[in-house]
Amino acid sequence: MKNILEKSLQTAKSYTEYKALILDLLKQGKSTGPNQNESLFHFSKLNNQRMKRLDKQTRLEEETLTKTQKINRDFTWLVLTEGWCGDAAQTLPVINKIAETNKKIDLKVVLRDENEELMNQFLTNGNKSIPKLIVVDKASNEVVGSWGPRSEKASKMVSDYKEKHGKVDAKLKTDLQNWYNQDKGKNIEFEMVELIDELIV
């Protein structure tokens, strides 16, 4: 596991570098990943706008700021993602805002399809679901926590819909994005605080 982590960390980007990569690919009419098509490009373009909006609008609660300041060990927060992923676009800006409040948190981003070995260690119900946040203790290079691909409320929304309709379709994706817009990252923030609680015990 340590070797897999080290290999992925060698190619990891900062959040700023990740956004620059997305923008550069969009200028070329591309998305991240080996598969290229009009749909993935469309979602990547849409997600770029979502991240820009959330970067500007996200405001953290006082509890989050207080808890995050209690982290006194060095951690890498490594996120597996892709530019076309709608859940990631709604999640990464919130995670980044939290990471920015404490220098002990080093947020890094890697692409799922370029890091299959790592992704296979963090499957969700056998699927390569993203985004996936992996918390690594820098001193030991050990994984001490993980989160994703969605908050509990969003995950329940998806599982309930799949149980009723048998699949993920365009309506569910629209409903989910509407939920994210109304929630404004608060459920993700709340669950990040729960994760931080485990890091400061």
Short mmCIF file of C-alpha atoms in Angstrom, two decimals:
data_model
loop_
_atom_site.label_atom_id
_atom_site.label_comp_id
_atom_site.label_asym_id
_atom_site.label_seq_id
_atom_site.Cartn_x
_atom_site.Cartn_y
_atom_site.Cartn_z
CA MET A 1 0.00 0.00 0.00
CA LYS A 2 2.80 2.44 0.88
CA ASN A 3 4.44 1.87 -2.50
CA ILE A 4 1.14 2.51 -4.29
CA LEU A 5 0.65 5.73 -2.31
CA GLU A 6 4.18 6.93 -2.99
CA LYS A 7 3.78 6.27 -6.71
CA SER A 8 0.56 8.30 -6.86
CA LEU A 9 1.95 11.14 -4.75
CA GLN A 10 4.81 11.59 -7.22
CA THR A 11 2.32 12.75 -9.88
CA ALA A 12 -0.10 14.50 -7.51
CA LYS A 13 -1.07 18.11 -8.18
CA SER A 14 -2.13 20.94 -5.91
CA TYR A 15 -5.74 22.08 -6.21
CA THR A 16 -4.58 25.12 -8.18
CA GLU A 17 -2.54 22.94 -10.56
CA TYR A 18 -5.51 20.60 -10.99
CA LYS A 19 -7.80 23.47 -11.96
CA ALA A 20 -5.17 24.75 -14.40
CA LEU A 21 -4.99 21.28 -15.99
CA ILE A 22 -8.78 21.19 -16.40
CA LEU A 23 -8.78 24.63 -18.02
CA ASP A 24 -5.92 23.74 -20.37
CA LEU A 25 -7.71 20.57 -21.50
CA LEU A 26 -10.96 22.46 -22.03
CA LYS A 27 -9.15 24.87 -24.33
CA GLN A 28 -8.15 21.80 -26.36
CA GLY A 29 -11.72 20.53 -26.38
CA LYS A 30 -10.83 17.70 -24.02
CA SER A 31 -11.66 16.26 -20.62
CA THR A 32 -9.39 14.34 -18.27
CA GLY A 33 -9.05 10.58 -18.70
CA PRO A 34 -8.33 8.24 -21.60
CA ASN A 35 -11.89 8.38 -22.96
CA GLN A 36 -12.81 11.48 -24.92
CA ASN A 37 -16.29 12.36 -26.14
CA GLU A 38 -18.66 15.31 -26.37
CA SER A 39 -20.55 14.32 -23.22
CA LEU A 40 -17.45 14.18 -21.01
CA PHE A 41 -16.23 17.49 -22.44
CA HIS A 42 -19.64 19.06 -21.72
CA PHE A 43 -19.62 17.88 -18.11
CA SER A 44 -16.00 19.01 -17.64
CA LYS A 45 -16.92 22.48 -18.89
CA LEU A 46 -19.94 22.61 -16.59
CA ASN A 47 -17.91 21.39 -13.62
CA ASN A 48 -15.23 24.01 -14.21
CA GLN A 49 -17.92 26.68 -13.76
CA ARG A 50 -19.25 24.94 -10.66
CA MET A 51 -15.82 24.88 -9.04
CA LYS A 52 -15.25 28.56 -9.85
CA ARG A 53 -18.58 29.45 -8.25
CA LEU A 54 -17.96 27.37 -5.13
CA ASP A 55 -14.42 28.71 -4.77
CA LYS A 56 -15.93 32.19 -4.51
CA GLN A 57 -19.05 31.40 -2.50
CA THR A 58 -18.01 28.77 0.05
CA ARG A 59 -17.93 30.13 3.59
CA LEU A 60 -16.91 27.78 6.39
CA GLU A 61 -18.69 27.57 9.72
CA GLU A 62 -16.88 28.75 12.87
CA GLU A 63 -16.95 25.19 14.24
CA THR A 64 -15.10 23.97 11.16
CA LEU A 65 -12.42 26.65 11.52
CA THR A 66 -12.02 25.93 15.23
CA LYS A 67 -11.77 22.17 14.76
CA THR A 68 -9.37 22.39 11.83
CA GLN A 69 -6.97 24.56 13.84
CA LYS A 70 -6.65 21.72 16.37
CA ILE A 71 -4.89 19.50 13.83
CA ASN A 72 -1.24 19.46 14.97
CA ARG A 73 0.21 16.67 12.82
CA ASP A 74 1.09 16.79 9.14
CA PHE A 75 -1.37 15.11 6.80
CA THR A 76 -1.74 14.70 3.08
CA TRP A 77 -5.33 14.81 1.90
CA LEU A 78 -5.12 12.93 -1.39
CA VAL A 79 -8.20 13.11 -3.63
CA LEU A 80 -8.88 10.75 -6.52
CA THR A 81 -11.02 12.52 -9.11
CA GLU A 82 -11.66 13.36 -12.77
CA GLY A 83 -12.70 16.64 -14.34
CA TRP A 84 -15.96 15.26 -15.73
CA CYS A 85 -17.21 14.09 -12.31
CA GLY A 86 -20.13 16.19 -11.06
CA ASP A 87 -19.82 15.01 -7.45
CA ALA A 88 -16.14 16.00 -7.40
CA ALA A 89 -16.89 19.49 -8.72
CA GLN A 90 -19.27 20.05 -5.80
CA THR A 91 -16.91 18.52 -3.24
CA LEU A 92 -13.34 19.57 -4.03
CA PRO A 93 -13.80 23.32 -3.49
CA VAL A 94 -15.18 22.67 0.01
CA ILE A 95 -12.34 20.30 0.88
CA ASN A 96 -9.85 22.85 -0.45
CA LYS A 97 -11.35 25.67 1.67
CA ILE A 98 -10.90 23.50 4.77
CA ALA A 99 -7.34 22.50 3.83
CA GLU A 100 -6.38 26.14 3.31
CA THR A 101 -7.14 26.96 6.95
CA ASN A 102 -4.32 24.81 8.37
CA LYS A 103 -0.82 24.35 6.93
CA LYS A 104 -0.75 20.88 8.49
CA ILE A 105 -3.11 19.77 5.70
CA ASP A 106 -1.47 19.31 2.31
CA LEU A 107 -4.23 18.82 -0.28
CA LYS A 108 -3.16 16.85 -3.34
CA VAL A 109 -5.18 15.70 -6.35
CA VAL A 110 -4.64 12.73 -8.66
CA LEU A 111 -6.66 11.46 -11.60
CA ARG A 112 -8.51 8.21 -11.05
CA ASP A 113 -7.78 6.63 -14.42
CA GLU A 114 -4.05 7.34 -14.11
CA ASN A 115 -3.96 5.77 -10.64
CA GLU A 116 -5.86 2.53 -11.01
CA GLU A 117 -3.80 0.68 -8.40
CA LEU A 118 -4.65 3.26 -5.77
CA MET A 119 -8.30 3.48 -6.82
CA ASN A 120 -8.65 -0.29 -6.49
CA GLN A 121 -7.73 0.00 -2.81
CA PHE A 122 -10.66 2.35 -2.17
CA LEU A 123 -13.61 0.96 -4.11
CA THR A 124 -17.18 1.74 -3.06
CA ASN A 125 -19.41 -1.33 -3.36
CA GLY A 126 -16.93 -2.67 -5.90
CA ASN A 127 -17.07 0.49 -8.00
CA LYS A 128 -14.40 3.10 -8.80
CA SER A 129 -16.59 5.87 -7.41
CA ILE A 130 -15.11 9.36 -7.12
CA PRO A 131 -14.24 11.69 -5.56
CA LYS A 132 -12.39 9.69 -2.92
CA LEU A 133 -10.45 11.48 -0.21
CA ILE A 134 -7.60 9.49 1.36
CA VAL A 135 -6.05 10.89 4.54
CA VAL A 136 -2.36 10.02 4.91
CA ASP A 137 -0.24 10.64 8.02
CA LYS A 138 2.94 12.18 6.58
CA ALA A 139 5.19 10.89 9.36
CA SER A 140 4.28 7.24 8.87
CA ASN A 141 2.90 7.35 5.32
CA GLU A 142 -0.06 5.37 6.67
CA VAL A 143 -3.67 5.83 5.61
CA VAL A 144 -5.58 7.01 8.68
CA GLY A 145 -8.93 7.86 7.14
CA SER A 146 -10.99 8.21 3.98
CA TRP A 147 -14.18 9.82 2.74
CA GLY A 148 -16.35 9.71 -0.36
CA PRO A 149 -17.62 9.63 -2.94
CA ARG A 150 -20.61 11.53 -1.52
CA SER A 151 -22.02 12.75 1.77
CA GLU A 152 -24.41 10.37 3.52
CA LYS A 153 -27.49 12.36 2.47
CA ALA A 154 -26.44 12.46 -1.18
CA SER A 155 -25.55 8.74 -1.10
CA LYS A 156 -28.97 7.89 0.33
CA MET A 157 -30.62 9.98 -2.36
CA VAL A 158 -28.79 7.98 -5.03
CA SER A 159 -29.38 4.55 -3.45
CA ASP A 160 -33.11 5.26 -2.90
CA TYR A 161 -33.50 6.35 -6.52
CA LYS A 162 -31.63 3.31 -7.85
CA GLU A 163 -33.76 1.01 -5.71
CA LYS A 164 -36.94 2.55 -7.13
CA HIS A 165 -35.87 3.06 -10.77
CA GLY A 166 -33.10 0.48 -11.15
CA LYS A 167 -30.46 2.79 -12.53
CA VAL A 168 -28.71 6.15 -12.46
CA ASP A 169 -30.22 8.31 -15.19
CA ALA A 170 -30.28 11.92 -16.34
CA LYS A 171 -33.12 12.85 -13.96
CA LEU A 172 -31.20 11.60 -10.93
CA LYS A 173 -28.07 13.48 -12.02
CA THR A 174 -30.12 16.67 -12.37
CA ASP A 175 -31.85 16.13 -9.02
CA LEU A 176 -28.50 15.48 -7.36
CA GLN A 177 -26.92 18.66 -8.74
CA ASN A 178 -29.97 20.65 -7.62
CA TRP A 179 -29.54 19.17 -4.14
CA TYR A 180 -25.87 20.17 -4.12
CA ASN A 181 -26.81 23.72 -5.16
CA GLN A 182 -29.30 24.02 -2.32
CA ASP A 183 -27.00 22.41 0.24
CA LYS A 184 -24.08 24.74 -0.62
CA GLY A 185 -21.51 22.20 0.61
CA LYS A 186 -22.77 22.14 4.21
CA ASN A 187 -23.24 18.36 4.43
CA ILE A 188 -19.74 17.81 3.04
CA GLU A 189 -18.37 20.35 5.50
CA PHE A 190 -20.15 18.63 8.40
CA GLU A 191 -18.68 15.26 7.44
CA MET A 192 -15.21 16.78 7.06
CA VAL A 193 -15.52 18.00 10.65
CA GLU A 194 -16.35 14.44 11.72
CA LEU A 195 -13.25 13.23 9.87
CA ILE A 196 -11.13 15.92 11.52
CA ASP A 197 -12.43 14.82 14.94
CA GLU A 198 -10.78 11.45 14.29
CA LEU A 199 -7.48 13.13 13.40
CA ILE A 200 -7.23 15.19 16.58
CA VAL A 201 -8.06 12.43 19.10
#
